Structure formats: structure tokens, C-alpha cells
mmCIF file of C-alpha atoms in Angstrom:
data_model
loop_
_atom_site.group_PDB
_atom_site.id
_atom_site.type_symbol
_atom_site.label_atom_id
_atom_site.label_comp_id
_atom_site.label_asym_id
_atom_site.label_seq_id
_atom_site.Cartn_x
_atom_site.Cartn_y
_atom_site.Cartn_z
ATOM 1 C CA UNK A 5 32.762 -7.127 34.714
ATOM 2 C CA UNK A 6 29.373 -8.787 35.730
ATOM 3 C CA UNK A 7 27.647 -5.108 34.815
ATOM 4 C CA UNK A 8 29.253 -5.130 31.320
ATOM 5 C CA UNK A 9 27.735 -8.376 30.866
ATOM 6 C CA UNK A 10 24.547 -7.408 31.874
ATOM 7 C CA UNK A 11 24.930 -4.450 29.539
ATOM 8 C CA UNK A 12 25.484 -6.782 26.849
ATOM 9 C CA UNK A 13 23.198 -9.107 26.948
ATOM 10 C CA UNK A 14 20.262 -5.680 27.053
ATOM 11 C CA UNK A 15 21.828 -4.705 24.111
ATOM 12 C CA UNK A 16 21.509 -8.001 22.530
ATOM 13 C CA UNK A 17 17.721 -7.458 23.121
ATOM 14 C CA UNK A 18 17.493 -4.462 22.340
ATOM 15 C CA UNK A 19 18.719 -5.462 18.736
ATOM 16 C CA UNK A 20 16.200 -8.072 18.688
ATOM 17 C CA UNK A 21 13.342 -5.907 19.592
ATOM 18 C CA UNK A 22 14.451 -3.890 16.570
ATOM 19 C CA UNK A 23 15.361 -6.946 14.050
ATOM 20 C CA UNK A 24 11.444 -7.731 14.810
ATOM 21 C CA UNK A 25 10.156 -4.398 14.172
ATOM 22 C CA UNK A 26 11.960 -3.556 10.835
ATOM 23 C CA UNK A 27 10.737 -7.034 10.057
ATOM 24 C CA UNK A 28 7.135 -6.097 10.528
ATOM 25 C CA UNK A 29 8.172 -2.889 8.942
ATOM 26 C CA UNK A 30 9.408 -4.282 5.684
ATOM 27 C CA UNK A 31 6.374 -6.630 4.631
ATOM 28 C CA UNK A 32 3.783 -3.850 5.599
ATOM 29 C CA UNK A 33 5.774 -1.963 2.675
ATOM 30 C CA UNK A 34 5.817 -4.307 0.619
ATOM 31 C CA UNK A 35 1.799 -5.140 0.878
ATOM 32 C CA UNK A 36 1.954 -1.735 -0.087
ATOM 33 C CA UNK A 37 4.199 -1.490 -3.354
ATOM 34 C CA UNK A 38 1.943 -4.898 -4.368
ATOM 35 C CA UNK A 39 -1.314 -3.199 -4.176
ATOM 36 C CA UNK A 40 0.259 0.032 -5.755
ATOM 37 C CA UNK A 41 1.332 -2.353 -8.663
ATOM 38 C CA UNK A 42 -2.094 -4.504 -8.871
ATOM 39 C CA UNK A 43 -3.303 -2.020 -11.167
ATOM 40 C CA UNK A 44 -0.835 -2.416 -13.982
ATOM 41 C CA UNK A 45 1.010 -6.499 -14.157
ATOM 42 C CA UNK A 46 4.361 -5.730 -16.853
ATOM 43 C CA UNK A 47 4.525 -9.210 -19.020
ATOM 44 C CA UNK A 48 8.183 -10.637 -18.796
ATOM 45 C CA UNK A 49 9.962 -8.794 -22.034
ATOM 46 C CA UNK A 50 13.014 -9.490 -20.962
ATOM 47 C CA UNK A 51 13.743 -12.633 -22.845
ATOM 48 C CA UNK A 52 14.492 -14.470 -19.703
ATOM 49 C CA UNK A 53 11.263 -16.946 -20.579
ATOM 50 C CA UNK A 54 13.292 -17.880 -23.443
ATOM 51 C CA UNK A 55 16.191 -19.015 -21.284
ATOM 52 C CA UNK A 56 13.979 -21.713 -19.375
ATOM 53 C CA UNK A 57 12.339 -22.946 -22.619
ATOM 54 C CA UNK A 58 9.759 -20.577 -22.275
ATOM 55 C CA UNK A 59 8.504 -18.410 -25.486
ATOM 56 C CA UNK A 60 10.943 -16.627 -27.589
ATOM 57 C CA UNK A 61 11.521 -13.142 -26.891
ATOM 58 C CA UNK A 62 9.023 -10.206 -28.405
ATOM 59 C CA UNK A 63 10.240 -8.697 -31.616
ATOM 60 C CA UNK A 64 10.214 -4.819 -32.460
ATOM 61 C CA UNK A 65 8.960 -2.605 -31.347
ATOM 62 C CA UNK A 66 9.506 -4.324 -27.944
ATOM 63 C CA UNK A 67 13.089 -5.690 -28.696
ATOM 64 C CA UNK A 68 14.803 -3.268 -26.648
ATOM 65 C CA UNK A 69 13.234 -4.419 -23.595
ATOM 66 C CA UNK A 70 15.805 -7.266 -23.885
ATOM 67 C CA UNK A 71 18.703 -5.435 -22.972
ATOM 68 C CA UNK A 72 17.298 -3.465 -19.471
ATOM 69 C CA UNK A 73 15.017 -4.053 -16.845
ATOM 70 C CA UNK A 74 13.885 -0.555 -16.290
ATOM 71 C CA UNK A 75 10.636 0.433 -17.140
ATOM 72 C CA UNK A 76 11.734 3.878 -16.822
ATOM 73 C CA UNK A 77 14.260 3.763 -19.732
ATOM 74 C CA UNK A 78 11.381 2.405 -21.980
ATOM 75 C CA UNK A 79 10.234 5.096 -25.494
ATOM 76 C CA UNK A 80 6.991 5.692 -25.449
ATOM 77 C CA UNK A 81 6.729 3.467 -28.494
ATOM 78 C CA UNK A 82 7.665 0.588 -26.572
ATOM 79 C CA UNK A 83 5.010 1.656 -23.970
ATOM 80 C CA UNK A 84 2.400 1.718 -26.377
ATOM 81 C CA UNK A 85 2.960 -1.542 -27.840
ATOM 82 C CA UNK A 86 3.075 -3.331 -24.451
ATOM 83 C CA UNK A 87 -0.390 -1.586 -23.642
ATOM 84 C CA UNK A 88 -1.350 -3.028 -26.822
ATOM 85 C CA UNK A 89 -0.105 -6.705 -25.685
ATOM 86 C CA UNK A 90 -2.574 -6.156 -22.159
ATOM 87 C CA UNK A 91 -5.695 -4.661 -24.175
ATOM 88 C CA UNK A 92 -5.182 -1.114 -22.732
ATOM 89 C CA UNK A 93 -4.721 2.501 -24.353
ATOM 90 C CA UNK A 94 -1.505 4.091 -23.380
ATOM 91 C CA UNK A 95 -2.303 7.273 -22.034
ATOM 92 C CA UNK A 96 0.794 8.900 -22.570
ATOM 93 C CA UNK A 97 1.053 12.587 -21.150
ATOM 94 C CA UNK A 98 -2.338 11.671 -19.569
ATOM 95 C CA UNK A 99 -0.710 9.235 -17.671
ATOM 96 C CA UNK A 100 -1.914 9.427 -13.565
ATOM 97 C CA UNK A 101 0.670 11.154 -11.276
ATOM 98 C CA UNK A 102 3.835 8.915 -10.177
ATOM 99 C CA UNK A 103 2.709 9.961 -6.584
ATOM 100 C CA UNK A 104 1.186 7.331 -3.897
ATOM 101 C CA UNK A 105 0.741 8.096 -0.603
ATOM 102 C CA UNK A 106 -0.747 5.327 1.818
ATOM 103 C CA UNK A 107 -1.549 6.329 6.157
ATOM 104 C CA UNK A 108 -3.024 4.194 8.720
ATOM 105 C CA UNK A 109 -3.945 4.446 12.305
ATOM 106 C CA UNK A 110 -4.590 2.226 14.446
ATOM 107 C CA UNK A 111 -5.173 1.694 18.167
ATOM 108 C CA UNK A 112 -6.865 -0.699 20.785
ATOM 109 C CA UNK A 113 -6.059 -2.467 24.347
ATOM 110 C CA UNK A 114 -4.080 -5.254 24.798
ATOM 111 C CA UNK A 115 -1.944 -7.481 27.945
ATOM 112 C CA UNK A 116 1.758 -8.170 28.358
ATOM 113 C CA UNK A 117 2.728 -10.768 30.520
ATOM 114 C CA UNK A 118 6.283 -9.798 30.628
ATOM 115 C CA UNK A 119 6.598 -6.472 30.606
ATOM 116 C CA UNK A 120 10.507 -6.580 31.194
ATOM 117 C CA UNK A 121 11.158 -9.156 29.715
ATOM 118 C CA UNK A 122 12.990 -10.744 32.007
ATOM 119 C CA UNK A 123 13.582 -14.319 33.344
ATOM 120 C CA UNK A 124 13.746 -13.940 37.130
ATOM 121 C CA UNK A 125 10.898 -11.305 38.235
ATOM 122 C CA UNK A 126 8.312 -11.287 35.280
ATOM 123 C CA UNK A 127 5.217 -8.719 35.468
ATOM 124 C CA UNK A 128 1.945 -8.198 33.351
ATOM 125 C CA UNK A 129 0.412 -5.340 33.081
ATOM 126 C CA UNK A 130 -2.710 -4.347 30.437
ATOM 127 C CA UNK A 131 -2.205 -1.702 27.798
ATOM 128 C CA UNK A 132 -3.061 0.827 25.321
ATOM 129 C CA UNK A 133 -1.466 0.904 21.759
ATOM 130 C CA UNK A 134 -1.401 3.706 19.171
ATOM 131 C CA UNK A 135 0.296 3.430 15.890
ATOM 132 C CA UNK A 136 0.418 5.237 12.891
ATOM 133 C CA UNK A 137 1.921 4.186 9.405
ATOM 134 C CA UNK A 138 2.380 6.989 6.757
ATOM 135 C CA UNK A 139 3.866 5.853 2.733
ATOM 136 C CA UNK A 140 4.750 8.340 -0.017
ATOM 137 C CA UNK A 141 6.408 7.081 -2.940
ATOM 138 C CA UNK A 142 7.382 7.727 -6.043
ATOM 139 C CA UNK A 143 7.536 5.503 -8.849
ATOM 140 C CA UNK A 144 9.572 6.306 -12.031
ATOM 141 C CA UNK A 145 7.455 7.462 -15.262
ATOM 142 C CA UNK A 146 8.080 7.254 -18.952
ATOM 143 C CA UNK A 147 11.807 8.309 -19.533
ATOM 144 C CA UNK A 148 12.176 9.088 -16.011
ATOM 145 C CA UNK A 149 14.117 7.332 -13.587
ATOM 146 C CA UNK A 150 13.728 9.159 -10.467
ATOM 147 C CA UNK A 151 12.103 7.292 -7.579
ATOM 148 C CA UNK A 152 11.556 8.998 -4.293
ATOM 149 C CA UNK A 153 10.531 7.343 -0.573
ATOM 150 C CA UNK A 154 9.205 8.601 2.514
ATOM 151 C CA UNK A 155 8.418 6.206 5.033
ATOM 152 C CA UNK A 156 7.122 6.775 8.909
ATOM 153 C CA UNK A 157 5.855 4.233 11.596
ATOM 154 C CA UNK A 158 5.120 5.051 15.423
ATOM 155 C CA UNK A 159 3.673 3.026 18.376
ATOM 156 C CA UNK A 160 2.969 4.115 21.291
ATOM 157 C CA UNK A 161 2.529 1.742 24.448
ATOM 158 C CA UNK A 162 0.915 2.614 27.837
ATOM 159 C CA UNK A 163 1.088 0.390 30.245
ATOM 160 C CA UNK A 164 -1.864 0.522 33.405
ATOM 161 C CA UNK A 165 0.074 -1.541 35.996
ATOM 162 C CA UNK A 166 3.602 -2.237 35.196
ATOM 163 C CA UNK A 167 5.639 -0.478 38.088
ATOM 164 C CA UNK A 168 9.047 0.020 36.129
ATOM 165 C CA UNK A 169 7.551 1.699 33.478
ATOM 166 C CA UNK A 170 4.210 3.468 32.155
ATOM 167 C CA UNK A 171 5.087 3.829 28.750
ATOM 168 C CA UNK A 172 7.604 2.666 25.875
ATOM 169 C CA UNK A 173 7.732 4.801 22.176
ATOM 170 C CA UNK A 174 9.215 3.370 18.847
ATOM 171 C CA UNK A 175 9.494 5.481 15.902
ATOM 172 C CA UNK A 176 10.961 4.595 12.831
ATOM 173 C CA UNK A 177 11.545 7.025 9.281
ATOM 174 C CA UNK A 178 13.159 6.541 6.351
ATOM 175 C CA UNK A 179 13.482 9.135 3.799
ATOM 176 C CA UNK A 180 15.247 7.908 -0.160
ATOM 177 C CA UNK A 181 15.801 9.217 -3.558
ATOM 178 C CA UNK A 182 16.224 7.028 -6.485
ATOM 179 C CA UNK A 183 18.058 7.620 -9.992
ATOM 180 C CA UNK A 184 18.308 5.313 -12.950
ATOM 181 C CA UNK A 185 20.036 5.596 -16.609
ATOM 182 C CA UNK A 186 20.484 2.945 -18.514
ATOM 183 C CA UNK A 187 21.769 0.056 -16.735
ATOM 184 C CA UNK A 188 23.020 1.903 -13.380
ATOM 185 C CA UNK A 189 20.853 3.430 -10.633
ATOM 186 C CA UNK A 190 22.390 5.666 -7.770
ATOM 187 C CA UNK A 191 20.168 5.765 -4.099
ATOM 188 C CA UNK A 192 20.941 7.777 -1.455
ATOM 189 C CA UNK A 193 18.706 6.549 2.042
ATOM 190 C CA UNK A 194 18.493 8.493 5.164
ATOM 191 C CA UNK A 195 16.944 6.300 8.346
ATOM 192 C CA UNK A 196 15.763 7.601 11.971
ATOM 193 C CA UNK A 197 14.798 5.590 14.807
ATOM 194 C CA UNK A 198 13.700 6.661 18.177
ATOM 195 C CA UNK A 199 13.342 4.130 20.933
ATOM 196 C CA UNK A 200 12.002 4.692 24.714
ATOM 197 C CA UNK A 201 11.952 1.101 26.015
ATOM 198 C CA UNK A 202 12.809 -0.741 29.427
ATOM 199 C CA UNK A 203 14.906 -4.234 29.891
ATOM 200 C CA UNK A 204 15.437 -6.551 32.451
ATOM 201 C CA UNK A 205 18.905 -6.681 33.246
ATOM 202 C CA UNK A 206 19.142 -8.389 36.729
ATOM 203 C CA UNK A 207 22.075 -9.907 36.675
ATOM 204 C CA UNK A 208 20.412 -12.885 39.575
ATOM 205 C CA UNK A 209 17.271 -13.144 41.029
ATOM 206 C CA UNK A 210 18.501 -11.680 44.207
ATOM 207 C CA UNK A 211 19.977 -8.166 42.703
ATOM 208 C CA UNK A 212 16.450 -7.206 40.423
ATOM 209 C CA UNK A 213 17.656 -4.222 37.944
ATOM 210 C CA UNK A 214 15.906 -2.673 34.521
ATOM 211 C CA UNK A 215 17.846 -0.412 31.992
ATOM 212 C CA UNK A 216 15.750 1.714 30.460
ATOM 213 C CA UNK A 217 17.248 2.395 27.058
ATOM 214 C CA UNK A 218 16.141 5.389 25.476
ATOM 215 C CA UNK A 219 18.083 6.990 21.853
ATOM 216 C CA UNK A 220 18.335 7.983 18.784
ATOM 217 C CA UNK A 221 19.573 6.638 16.109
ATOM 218 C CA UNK A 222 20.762 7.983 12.492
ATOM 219 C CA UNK A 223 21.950 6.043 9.291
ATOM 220 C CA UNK A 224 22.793 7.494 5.973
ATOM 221 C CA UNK A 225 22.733 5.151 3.350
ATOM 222 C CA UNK A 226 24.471 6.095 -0.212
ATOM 223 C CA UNK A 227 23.982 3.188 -2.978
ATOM 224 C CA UNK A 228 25.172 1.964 -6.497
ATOM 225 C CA UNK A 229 23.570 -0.543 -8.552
ATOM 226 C CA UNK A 230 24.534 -2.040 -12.259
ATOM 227 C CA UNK A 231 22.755 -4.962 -14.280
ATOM 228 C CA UNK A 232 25.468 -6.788 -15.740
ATOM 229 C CA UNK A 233 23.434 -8.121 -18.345
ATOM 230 C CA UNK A 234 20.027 -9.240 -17.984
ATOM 231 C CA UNK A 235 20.588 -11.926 -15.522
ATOM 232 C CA UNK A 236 23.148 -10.419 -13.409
ATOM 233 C CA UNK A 237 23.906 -7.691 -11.234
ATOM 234 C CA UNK A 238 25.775 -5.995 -8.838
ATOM 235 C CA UNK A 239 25.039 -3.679 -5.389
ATOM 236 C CA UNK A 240 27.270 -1.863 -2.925
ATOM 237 C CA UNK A 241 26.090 -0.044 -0.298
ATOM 238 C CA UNK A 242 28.494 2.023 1.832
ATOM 239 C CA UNK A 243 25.756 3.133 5.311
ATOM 240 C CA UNK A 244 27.349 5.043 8.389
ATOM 241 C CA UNK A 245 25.368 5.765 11.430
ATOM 242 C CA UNK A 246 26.085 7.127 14.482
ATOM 243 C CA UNK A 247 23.542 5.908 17.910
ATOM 244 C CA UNK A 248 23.076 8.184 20.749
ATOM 245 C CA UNK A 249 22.213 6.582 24.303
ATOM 246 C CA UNK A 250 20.569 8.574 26.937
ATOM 247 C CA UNK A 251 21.428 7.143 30.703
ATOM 248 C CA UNK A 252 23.869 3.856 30.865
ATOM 249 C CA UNK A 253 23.909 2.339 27.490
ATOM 250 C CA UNK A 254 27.321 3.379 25.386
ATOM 251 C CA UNK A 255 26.638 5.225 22.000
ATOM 252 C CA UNK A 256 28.857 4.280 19.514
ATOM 253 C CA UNK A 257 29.459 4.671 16.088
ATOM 254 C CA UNK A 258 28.947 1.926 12.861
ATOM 255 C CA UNK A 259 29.762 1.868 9.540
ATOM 256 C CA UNK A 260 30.425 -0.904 6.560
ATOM 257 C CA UNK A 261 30.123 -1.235 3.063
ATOM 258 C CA UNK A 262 27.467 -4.223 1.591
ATOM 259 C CA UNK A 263 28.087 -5.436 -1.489
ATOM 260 C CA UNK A 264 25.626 -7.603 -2.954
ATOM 261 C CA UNK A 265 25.750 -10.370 -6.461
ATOM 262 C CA UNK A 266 22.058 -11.054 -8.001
ATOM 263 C CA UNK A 267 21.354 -13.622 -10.185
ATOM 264 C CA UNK A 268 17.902 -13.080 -11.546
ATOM 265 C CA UNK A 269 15.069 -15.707 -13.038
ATOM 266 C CA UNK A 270 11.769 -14.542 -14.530
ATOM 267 C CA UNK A 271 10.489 -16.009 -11.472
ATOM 268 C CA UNK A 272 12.502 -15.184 -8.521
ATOM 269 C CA UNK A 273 16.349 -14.579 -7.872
ATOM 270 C CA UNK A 274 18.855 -15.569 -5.674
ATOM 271 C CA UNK A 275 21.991 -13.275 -4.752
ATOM 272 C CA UNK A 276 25.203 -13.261 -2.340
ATOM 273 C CA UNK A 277 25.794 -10.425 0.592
ATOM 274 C CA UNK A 278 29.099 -9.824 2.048
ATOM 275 C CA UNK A 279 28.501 -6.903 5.372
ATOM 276 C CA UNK A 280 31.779 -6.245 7.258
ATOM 277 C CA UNK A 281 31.101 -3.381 10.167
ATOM 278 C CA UNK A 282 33.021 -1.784 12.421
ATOM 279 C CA UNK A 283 31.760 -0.141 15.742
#
């Protein structure tokens, strides 16, 4: 009993550890996408400014922007005429490649004072950390709504002078493809993670113990999306993944649907997330 405890509470942390990481993860790609987007700010056609007393919405040749929010279903008469609106020239079949690929790598020393992480026998050690970030997207063109996503971040740790372990890996990839028409868009995502870390999991200060846990883990992702009108919409989810443990860690399988409700303001939005899973 006290051992499946101990296993527990490791793989609370271990979901921690990760929580943090795909935290990190998520606004690095995001700095990204906002840079990628500096070079080109949409005005709000959408007639939502008109719903907070804002301006009324743009008449034609931009009045079907009103009814999607999809750049990508857009004629290339309405693309024109919003260039117009900014000062620019549409360059139409000129336009620059949807492709955008971003990498960065990045190293240097560093200390840990807790290597373990634990609460009864903590132990510092220096380090060296490596990490590499690599970001190819695609983002939908002029009557085209495909969007494609390749995403990859590693970091390496070696540790000088920690006795239970020299070294700890994390690897994270996500591969997605993207399809929009008219008010629907179908995703399908595809996620790896590889993890080579050590815990503390003494279960008193008199019986010391570390787990290493050490894995793989795989989620496929398949997605539906609809805009219920231009202030709504709608978002299930249905991701399965299966987690492989090397050593004495359980793998185990996990699966639920997420199904989200958006409500959308020209400046921000606010939405409901139901997530049953089952392991």
C-alpha cells in the first residue's frame, strides 16, 4: 500500500513537471504566430464593433466578411479592398509563400538545488543545458483553408555532481493539419513526448528511494470546429493516447472527448470546456 502511494504521489509530479513545460511550450508558440502576424494587422470586418457601439459594419465589397471569420474563405476582391483600407497593394498570385519556419538553440550552465526534488534528502548539483526549438507552419492563403503544424522542443540536462542521476531528457513534438470551408474546420493533431527524469519518492526520511521515470508518450488528436454565427461557436475534440513506462511506473491508456462553447468579442472571448477521461 505505502509503495502505491509513493507511486502516486511521483506521478503527481511527474504531471506537474509536464503541466510546466507545455506551459512554457505554448507561449513560446504563440510569441511566434504574433511576430509571424506583425507584418500584416486584419481590421475587425466582422461587424462585431457594431455590436458594442462601435462603427457600423463595412459595406461591399467587404460585406461578406460579416458572415465568417476566415480569412481563407475571403475572394480576392474582398482581399483587395481590405489592402486598399491599410494603404497596401494586394499582391495576389505574387503573394509570399504560406510557409514559416522558426529554430533556436540554446545552451549555457546553470545550479539545481534540488535535484530530486524531494523533501527529506535534498541535493544540488551544477549543470549543463541544451535546448533546441524548431516551428514550421502553415498559414491558410487566398481561397485556401489548409493550415499545417510542425512543432519540436528538446532539453537536455547534465548534471556534474548529483549522485542519482547524470542526466534527465525532455522532448516534446507535435505534428497538425488544418482544413476550413465555410464555417467548419476539421484538425487532426498528432503529439510525442519523451521524458528521462528522476523523482524522489522516499516514502520517510529513514527509507531514501528515487524512481526514475523514463517513457514515451503518444496522443492523437482528431478535431471539429463550427462558428455558429459570428459570435458563437462550437469545438469537440475526441484525443486518445496511450503512455509507455520503462522500469516501475504503470503505462496506461487515456482517452476523452473535449467539447468546448466560445463566445467571441472583437476584443477577446470567453468560452466553456467540459473534459471527461478515462484511464
Amino acid at each position: 500500500m505505502q509503495r502505491r502511494v509513493v507511486l502516486r504521489d511521483t506521478a503527481r509530479l511527474l504531471e506537474g513537471s509536464l503541466a510546466r513545460f507545455f506551459f512554457s511550450l505554448g507561449l513560446r508558440a504563440l510569441a511566434v504566430l504574433w511576430l509571424a502576424g506583425c507584418g500584416w494587422g486584419w481590421p475587425d470586418m466582422t461587424g462585431r464593433a457594431a455590436e458594442s457601439g462601435g462603427a457600423e459594419p463595412l459595406l461591399p465589397p467587404l460585406e461578406g466578411l460579416a458572415s465568417t471569420n476566415n480569412v481563407a474563405d475571403l475572394s480576392e476582391e474582398e482581399l483587395e479592398a481590405m489592402a486598399a483600407l491599410l494603404g497596401e497593394e494586394w499582391p495576389g498570385e505574387n503573394a509570399p509563400s504560406p510557409w514559416n519556419a522558426s529554430i533556436e538553440l540554446r545552451g549555457g550552465p546553470g545550479y539545481k538545488d534540488n535535484v530530486l526534488l524531494s523533501p527529506h534528502a535534498p541535493e544540488g548539483s551544477a549543470f549543463w543545458q541544451t535546448a533546441l526549438d524548431l516551428f514550421v507552419f502553415r498559414l491558410p492563403g487566398a481561397g485556401d483553408g489548409r493550415e499545417a503544424t510542425f512543432f519540436l522542443s528538446a532539453e537536455d540536462v547534465r548534471y556534474f555532481s548529483a549522485t542519482e542521476t547524470d542526466q534527465e531528457q525532455l522532448i516534446f513534438g507535435r505534428a497538425g493539419l488544418a482544413t476550413s470551408a465555410g464555417r467548419g474546420k476539421a484538425s487532426l493533431g498528432l503529439d510525442y513526448v519523451y521524458m528521462d527524469q528522476v523523482f524522489d519518492a522516499s516514502a520517510t526520511e529513514l527509507e531514501l528511494r528515487a524512481v526514475r521515470a523514463r517513457g514515451h508518450t503518444l496522443t492523437w488528436t482528431p478535431g471539429w470546429e463550427w462558428e455558429a454565427g459570428r459570435s458563437w461557436s462550437v469545438e469537440l475534440e475526441l484525443p486518445a493516447g496511450r503512455q509507455w513506462y520503462l522500469g516501475e511506473l504503470d503505462s496506461y491508456w487515456e482517452a476523452g472527448p473535449r467539447l468546448t462553447l466560445a463566445r467571441h468579442w472583437s476584443r477577446g472571448e470567453a468560452g466553456l470546456e467540459y473534459t471527461p477521461q478515462w484511464r
